[in-house]
Amino acid sequence: MGACKKEEGYLEKSDTKEGALIYVSRQANAQKITVYPAKDTLISYDFGASFAAVGLPLNNIGVKFKVDDKAFDSVNVARTSQNLSPYIKLPESAYTISGLDVTIASGAITSNLVSLKYNAKNLDPNKAYMLPISIIDASGYKINPLLKTMFITTVKYKAPEILADRTGWAITASTTQAGDGSLASVLDGDLATFWHSQYSPVASSYPHWIQVDMLALTNVTSISMAPRNNNNTGFTKFNLKGSVDGTVWIDLLTAKAMDPNLKDLQNYELDAPTKVRFLKLEMTEGPQSYTHLAEFQVFKVK
């Protein structure tokens, strides 16, 4: 820590605009707002404008913001050129702004704050949204070109996952080979045991499936599976479906790859936590007509 003589010039008020800059006071490349979990109440996000110069402003500085469509298009052009999915503009139905005009008062370096309120329930957690807000006027003061726009983007909140307790779960399959593994093996926590689809006296063919009843609605976030540990001829592609009642099914994972050579748990995350009671693993491709599986785990959030 050091000390120096106080420079009075930094405390003096002046109306000169030379060397002074106005910028967004909560600008850090991108400000992220949470989409999941959705809440019933509006969430508030505040921002304003700041003044940078030697000295303090003598007079009030009026600063005007606007939702910047040109900045939105520019970012998406850049993302597309990098093979990234373009942002969706934050829909007006999902947010309100208290105002787009603020004032940096005489003798101050920050303005009053603008409040953006948004409702996560009006946003799809599987989509990426953006809202660029730029300073367009600052009472004749120069606007910092690097800090004039705040890019508000959405980020999905990832709650801590826990391994679902599989005690008592009911499990069925399209077929099971008698005397070669057992269906209960995929829920026993032992990678050395396995389930095997029927191959004798008549071999079953793809698609094969396993269905579990978790006994209660479960907010599923991901699954983990391990292939049979002493054989690499298991399935290589699969789908995962979920159901509340065991009758109407929705797609949770589609055309995912499974590596039968990787003898450990392989994790697959859902796009968003989904409440279901039943899960159906549909195995769709593999090097042989039969398949097998050592372990099936489910992760959830409360």
Short mmCIF file of C-alpha atoms in Angstrom, two decimals:
data_model
loop_
_atom_site.label_atom_id
_atom_site.label_comp_id
_atom_site.label_asym_id
_atom_site.label_seq_id
_atom_site.Cartn_x
_atom_site.Cartn_y
_atom_site.Cartn_z
CA MET A 1 0.00 0.00 0.00
CA GLY A 2 1.25 3.46 -0.79
CA ALA A 3 0.11 7.03 -0.41
CA CYS A 4 0.47 10.18 -2.44
CA LYS A 5 -0.57 13.78 -2.32
CA LYS A 6 -4.25 14.26 -3.07
CA GLU A 7 -4.83 15.68 -6.54
CA GLU A 8 -7.46 18.38 -6.14
CA GLY A 9 -8.19 18.29 -9.86
CA TYR A 10 -9.96 14.97 -9.51
CA LEU A 11 -12.48 16.56 -7.17
CA GLU A 12 -13.08 19.80 -9.07
CA LYS A 13 -16.25 20.28 -11.10
CA SER A 14 -15.86 21.22 -14.74
CA ASP A 15 -18.06 21.58 -17.79
CA THR A 16 -15.28 20.62 -20.21
CA LYS A 17 -15.98 17.58 -22.33
CA GLU A 18 -12.37 17.07 -23.36
CA GLY A 19 -11.06 13.70 -22.23
CA ALA A 20 -14.38 12.73 -20.62
CA LEU A 21 -16.17 9.48 -21.47
CA ILE A 22 -19.60 8.06 -20.71
CA TYR A 23 -20.07 4.29 -20.52
CA VAL A 24 -22.44 1.58 -19.33
CA SER A 25 -21.73 1.11 -15.65
CA ARG A 26 -22.56 -2.61 -15.55
CA GLN A 27 -20.84 -3.57 -18.78
CA ALA A 28 -18.62 -6.65 -18.68
CA ASN A 29 -18.87 -8.02 -22.21
CA ALA A 30 -22.10 -9.84 -21.36
CA GLN A 31 -24.38 -9.77 -18.35
CA LYS A 32 -26.07 -13.11 -17.79
CA ILE A 33 -29.58 -13.58 -16.43
CA THR A 34 -30.97 -16.87 -15.20
CA VAL A 35 -33.68 -18.72 -17.11
CA TYR A 36 -33.93 -21.88 -15.01
CA PRO A 37 -35.41 -22.54 -12.55
CA ALA A 38 -38.40 -20.39 -13.44
CA LYS A 39 -39.94 -18.44 -10.57
CA ASP A 40 -43.35 -16.90 -10.09
CA THR A 41 -41.93 -13.49 -9.20
CA LEU A 42 -40.28 -10.97 -11.49
CA ILE A 43 -36.50 -10.82 -11.22
CA SER A 44 -34.89 -7.39 -11.24
CA TYR A 45 -31.63 -6.48 -12.98
CA ASP A 46 -30.31 -2.92 -12.60
CA PHE A 47 -27.83 -0.91 -14.67
CA GLY A 48 -26.93 2.69 -15.42
CA ALA A 49 -24.27 5.00 -16.87
CA SER A 50 -20.93 6.19 -15.52
CA PHE A 51 -18.66 9.20 -16.05
CA ALA A 52 -14.85 8.99 -16.44
CA ALA A 53 -12.61 12.09 -16.55
CA VAL A 54 -10.18 14.15 -14.54
CA GLY A 55 -12.61 15.97 -12.30
CA LEU A 56 -16.36 15.81 -11.87
CA PRO A 57 -19.16 17.08 -14.11
CA LEU A 58 -20.30 20.60 -13.36
CA ASN A 59 -23.76 20.08 -14.81
CA ASN A 60 -26.21 17.20 -14.96
CA ILE A 61 -25.54 14.80 -17.85
CA GLY A 62 -28.57 13.26 -19.50
CA VAL A 63 -27.87 9.80 -20.91
CA LYS A 64 -30.17 7.95 -23.30
CA PHE A 65 -30.24 4.18 -23.82
CA LYS A 66 -31.99 2.11 -26.46
CA VAL A 67 -32.50 -1.55 -27.32
CA ASP A 68 -29.93 -1.89 -30.08
CA ASP A 69 -31.17 -4.03 -32.99
CA LYS A 70 -28.04 -3.31 -35.05
CA ALA A 71 -25.81 -4.69 -32.28
CA PHE A 72 -28.06 -7.75 -32.05
CA ASP A 73 -27.68 -8.44 -35.78
CA SER A 74 -23.90 -7.88 -35.67
CA VAL A 75 -23.41 -10.40 -32.88
CA ASN A 76 -25.45 -13.01 -34.71
CA VAL A 77 -23.51 -12.49 -37.93
CA ALA A 78 -20.31 -13.15 -35.98
CA ARG A 79 -21.78 -16.21 -34.27
CA THR A 80 -23.01 -17.68 -37.54
CA SER A 81 -19.55 -17.23 -39.10
CA GLN A 82 -18.16 -19.30 -36.19
CA ASN A 83 -20.77 -22.03 -36.69
CA LEU A 84 -22.53 -21.02 -33.46
CA SER A 85 -26.31 -20.89 -33.14
CA PRO A 86 -27.66 -17.32 -33.36
CA TYR A 87 -29.28 -15.72 -30.34
CA ILE A 88 -33.01 -15.15 -30.16
CA LYS A 89 -34.00 -11.64 -29.20
CA LEU A 90 -35.36 -11.46 -25.66
CA PRO A 91 -39.13 -11.20 -26.29
CA GLU A 92 -40.87 -8.04 -25.10
CA SER A 93 -43.46 -10.20 -23.35
CA ALA A 94 -40.75 -11.48 -20.99
CA TYR A 95 -39.38 -8.18 -19.64
CA THR A 96 -40.08 -4.55 -18.77
CA ILE A 97 -37.65 -1.63 -18.46
CA SER A 98 -38.37 1.20 -16.01
CA GLY A 99 -37.00 3.76 -18.46
CA LEU A 100 -34.21 4.33 -20.97
CA ASP A 101 -33.18 7.82 -19.82
CA VAL A 102 -30.88 8.35 -16.82
CA THR A 103 -29.01 11.30 -15.31
CA ILE A 104 -25.49 11.61 -13.98
CA ALA A 105 -25.97 14.41 -11.48
CA SER A 106 -23.58 17.34 -11.06
CA GLY A 107 -20.60 16.23 -9.02
CA ALA A 108 -21.40 12.51 -9.44
CA ILE A 109 -19.75 9.80 -11.52
CA THR A 110 -22.69 7.37 -11.75
CA SER A 111 -26.29 7.80 -12.78
CA ASN A 112 -29.54 6.67 -11.28
CA LEU A 113 -30.31 3.06 -12.20
CA VAL A 114 -32.59 1.58 -14.82
CA SER A 115 -34.44 -1.52 -13.66
CA LEU A 116 -35.01 -4.37 -16.09
CA LYS A 117 -37.50 -6.87 -14.72
CA TYR A 118 -37.97 -10.24 -16.39
CA ASN A 119 -40.03 -13.36 -15.86
CA ALA A 120 -38.18 -16.62 -16.54
CA LYS A 121 -41.49 -18.44 -17.01
CA ASN A 122 -41.91 -16.60 -20.32
CA LEU A 123 -38.59 -17.93 -21.64
CA ASP A 124 -37.69 -21.33 -23.02
CA PRO A 125 -34.74 -22.73 -21.00
CA ASN A 126 -33.57 -24.63 -24.09
CA LYS A 127 -33.01 -21.45 -26.12
CA ALA A 128 -30.35 -18.73 -25.96
CA TYR A 129 -31.69 -15.18 -25.75
CA MET A 130 -29.95 -11.81 -25.95
CA LEU A 131 -30.92 -8.19 -25.40
CA PRO A 132 -28.32 -5.53 -26.36
CA ILE A 133 -28.83 -2.13 -24.72
CA SER A 134 -26.67 0.76 -25.94
CA ILE A 135 -26.03 4.37 -24.96
CA ILE A 136 -27.02 6.53 -27.93
CA ASP A 137 -26.69 10.04 -26.45
CA ALA A 138 -24.84 11.60 -23.51
CA SER A 139 -25.54 15.36 -23.69
CA GLY A 140 -22.65 15.96 -26.06
CA TYR A 141 -20.11 13.90 -24.13
CA LYS A 142 -18.15 11.23 -25.97
CA ILE A 143 -19.43 7.69 -25.47
CA ASN A 144 -16.80 5.01 -24.91
CA PRO A 145 -17.11 2.89 -28.09
CA LEU A 146 -15.92 -0.26 -26.29
CA LEU A 147 -18.28 0.11 -23.34
CA LYS A 148 -21.37 1.63 -24.87
CA THR A 149 -23.39 -1.59 -25.20
CA MET A 150 -24.41 -4.09 -22.57
CA PHE A 151 -25.26 -7.53 -23.94
CA ILE A 152 -27.75 -9.23 -21.63
CA THR A 153 -27.82 -12.95 -22.36
CA THR A 154 -29.63 -15.86 -20.77
CA VAL A 155 -27.90 -18.68 -18.95
CA LYS A 156 -29.53 -21.85 -17.73
CA TYR A 157 -29.06 -22.41 -14.01
CA LYS A 158 -27.72 -25.86 -13.29
CA ALA A 159 -28.92 -27.01 -9.90
CA PRO A 160 -26.86 -29.54 -7.95
CA GLU A 161 -27.68 -33.05 -9.13
CA ILE A 162 -28.18 -36.06 -6.90
CA LEU A 163 -28.23 -39.73 -7.84
CA ALA A 164 -31.79 -41.04 -7.71
CA ASP A 165 -32.41 -43.89 -5.28
CA ARG A 166 -33.31 -46.93 -7.42
CA THR A 167 -34.66 -49.02 -4.54
CA GLY A 168 -37.87 -50.81 -5.57
CA TRP A 169 -37.88 -49.58 -9.15
CA ALA A 170 -39.81 -51.80 -11.55
CA ILE A 171 -38.01 -52.69 -14.76
CA THR A 172 -39.08 -54.41 -17.99
CA ALA A 173 -37.39 -55.05 -21.33
CA SER A 174 -38.25 -55.96 -24.90
CA THR A 175 -36.45 -59.31 -24.34
CA THR A 176 -34.03 -60.93 -21.88
CA GLN A 177 -31.77 -63.91 -22.51
CA ALA A 178 -32.45 -66.58 -19.89
CA GLY A 179 -29.29 -67.70 -18.12
CA ASP A 180 -27.09 -64.90 -19.49
CA GLY A 181 -27.33 -61.90 -17.24
CA SER A 182 -30.48 -60.52 -15.63
CA LEU A 183 -32.57 -57.41 -16.12
CA ALA A 184 -32.17 -56.37 -12.46
CA SER A 185 -28.41 -56.14 -13.04
CA VAL A 186 -28.68 -52.71 -14.67
CA LEU A 187 -29.93 -51.29 -11.34
CA ASP A 188 -27.60 -53.10 -8.92
CA GLY A 189 -24.60 -50.74 -8.97
CA ASP A 190 -22.23 -53.51 -10.07
CA LEU A 191 -20.43 -52.97 -13.39
CA ALA A 192 -19.52 -56.66 -13.55
CA THR A 193 -23.16 -57.76 -13.93
CA PHE A 194 -25.28 -57.09 -17.00
CA TRP A 195 -28.56 -57.54 -18.88
CA HIS A 196 -28.54 -59.27 -22.26
CA SER A 197 -31.22 -59.20 -24.93
CA GLN A 198 -32.44 -62.53 -26.29
CA TYR A 199 -30.20 -64.31 -28.78
CA SER A 200 -31.35 -67.94 -28.41
CA PRO A 201 -33.24 -69.91 -29.54
CA VAL A 202 -34.31 -67.01 -31.79
CA ALA A 203 -32.30 -63.80 -31.80
CA SER A 204 -34.18 -60.56 -31.28
CA SER A 205 -33.11 -57.57 -33.34
CA TYR A 206 -33.02 -53.78 -33.04
CA PRO A 207 -34.63 -51.78 -31.67
CA HIS A 208 -34.28 -53.18 -28.13
CA TRP A 209 -35.66 -51.37 -25.13
CA ILE A 210 -35.56 -51.21 -21.33
CA GLN A 211 -38.23 -49.40 -19.35
CA VAL A 212 -38.05 -48.35 -15.69
CA ASP A 213 -40.80 -47.19 -13.36
CA MET A 214 -39.25 -44.83 -10.80
CA LEU A 215 -42.45 -45.10 -8.68
CA ALA A 216 -42.84 -41.30 -8.37
CA LEU A 217 -42.45 -38.17 -10.47
CA THR A 218 -38.75 -37.42 -10.67
CA ASN A 219 -37.15 -34.19 -11.93
CA VAL A 220 -34.64 -35.91 -14.20
CA THR A 221 -31.53 -33.99 -15.30
CA SER A 222 -29.31 -36.69 -16.79
CA ILE A 223 -28.66 -40.42 -17.05
CA SER A 224 -25.47 -42.47 -16.85
CA MET A 225 -24.96 -45.87 -18.47
CA ALA A 226 -22.12 -48.39 -18.54
CA PRO A 227 -21.73 -51.06 -21.24
CA ARG A 228 -21.04 -54.68 -20.49
CA ASN A 229 -17.47 -54.74 -19.21
CA ASN A 230 -16.24 -57.95 -20.87
CA ASN A 231 -17.76 -57.46 -24.31
CA ASN A 232 -17.81 -54.59 -26.82
CA THR A 233 -20.68 -55.68 -29.06
CA GLY A 234 -23.33 -53.59 -27.31
CA PHE A 235 -25.50 -50.83 -28.80
CA THR A 236 -23.94 -47.69 -30.27
CA LYS A 237 -27.00 -45.44 -30.68
CA PHE A 238 -30.02 -44.84 -28.47
CA ASN A 239 -33.02 -42.66 -27.69
CA LEU A 240 -34.46 -41.87 -24.27
CA LYS A 241 -38.16 -41.21 -23.74
CA GLY A 242 -40.01 -40.12 -20.62
CA SER A 243 -43.59 -40.41 -19.45
CA VAL A 244 -45.72 -39.29 -16.54
CA ASP A 245 -48.24 -42.14 -16.86
CA GLY A 246 -46.46 -44.82 -18.91
CA THR A 247 -48.77 -44.19 -21.86
CA VAL A 248 -47.91 -40.81 -23.37
CA TRP A 249 -44.19 -40.45 -24.09
CA ILE A 250 -41.95 -37.46 -24.85
CA ASP A 251 -38.45 -37.41 -26.35
CA LEU A 252 -35.74 -36.62 -23.80
CA LEU A 253 -32.64 -37.66 -25.78
CA THR A 254 -32.51 -38.51 -29.48
CA ALA A 255 -29.91 -40.38 -31.58
CA LYS A 256 -27.23 -40.26 -28.90
CA ALA A 257 -23.99 -42.21 -29.26
CA MET A 258 -22.91 -44.90 -26.80
CA ASP A 259 -19.34 -46.21 -26.81
CA PRO A 260 -19.29 -49.96 -26.03
CA ASN A 261 -15.51 -49.85 -25.76
CA LEU A 262 -15.53 -47.39 -22.86
CA LYS A 263 -15.96 -49.62 -19.82
CA ASP A 264 -17.23 -46.96 -17.46
CA LEU A 265 -20.29 -44.84 -16.85
CA GLN A 266 -21.14 -42.49 -19.72
CA ASN A 267 -23.26 -39.46 -18.83
CA TYR A 268 -25.97 -37.83 -20.97
CA GLU A 269 -27.52 -34.53 -19.89
CA LEU A 270 -31.09 -33.52 -20.78
CA ASP A 271 -31.67 -30.11 -22.32
CA ALA A 272 -33.67 -29.15 -19.24
CA PRO A 273 -34.79 -30.94 -16.06
CA THR A 274 -37.99 -32.83 -16.83
CA LYS A 275 -40.47 -34.38 -14.41
CA VAL A 276 -41.39 -37.93 -15.40
CA ARG A 277 -42.11 -41.20 -13.63
CA PHE A 278 -41.21 -43.64 -16.43
CA LEU A 279 -38.06 -43.78 -18.56
CA LYS A 280 -37.67 -45.84 -21.70
CA LEU A 281 -34.24 -46.53 -23.16
CA GLU A 282 -34.55 -47.37 -26.87
CA MET A 283 -31.38 -48.97 -28.24
CA THR A 284 -31.44 -48.49 -32.01
CA GLU A 285 -28.07 -49.55 -33.50
CA GLY A 286 -25.13 -51.85 -32.82
CA PRO A 287 -22.63 -54.20 -34.47
CA GLN A 288 -24.73 -57.32 -33.70
CA SER A 289 -28.46 -57.96 -33.70
CA TYR A 290 -28.40 -58.42 -29.91
CA THR A 291 -27.19 -56.02 -27.22
CA HIS A 292 -26.45 -55.77 -23.49
CA LEU A 293 -26.02 -53.21 -20.70
CA ALA A 294 -24.28 -53.23 -17.32
CA GLU A 295 -25.67 -50.19 -15.53
CA PHE A 296 -28.40 -47.54 -15.80
CA GLN A 297 -28.42 -44.56 -13.41
CA VAL A 298 -30.65 -41.51 -13.15
CA PHE A 299 -29.70 -38.09 -11.76
CA LYS A 300 -32.24 -35.55 -10.58
CA VAL A 301 -32.76 -32.19 -8.87
CA LYS A 302 -35.13 -31.69 -5.98
#
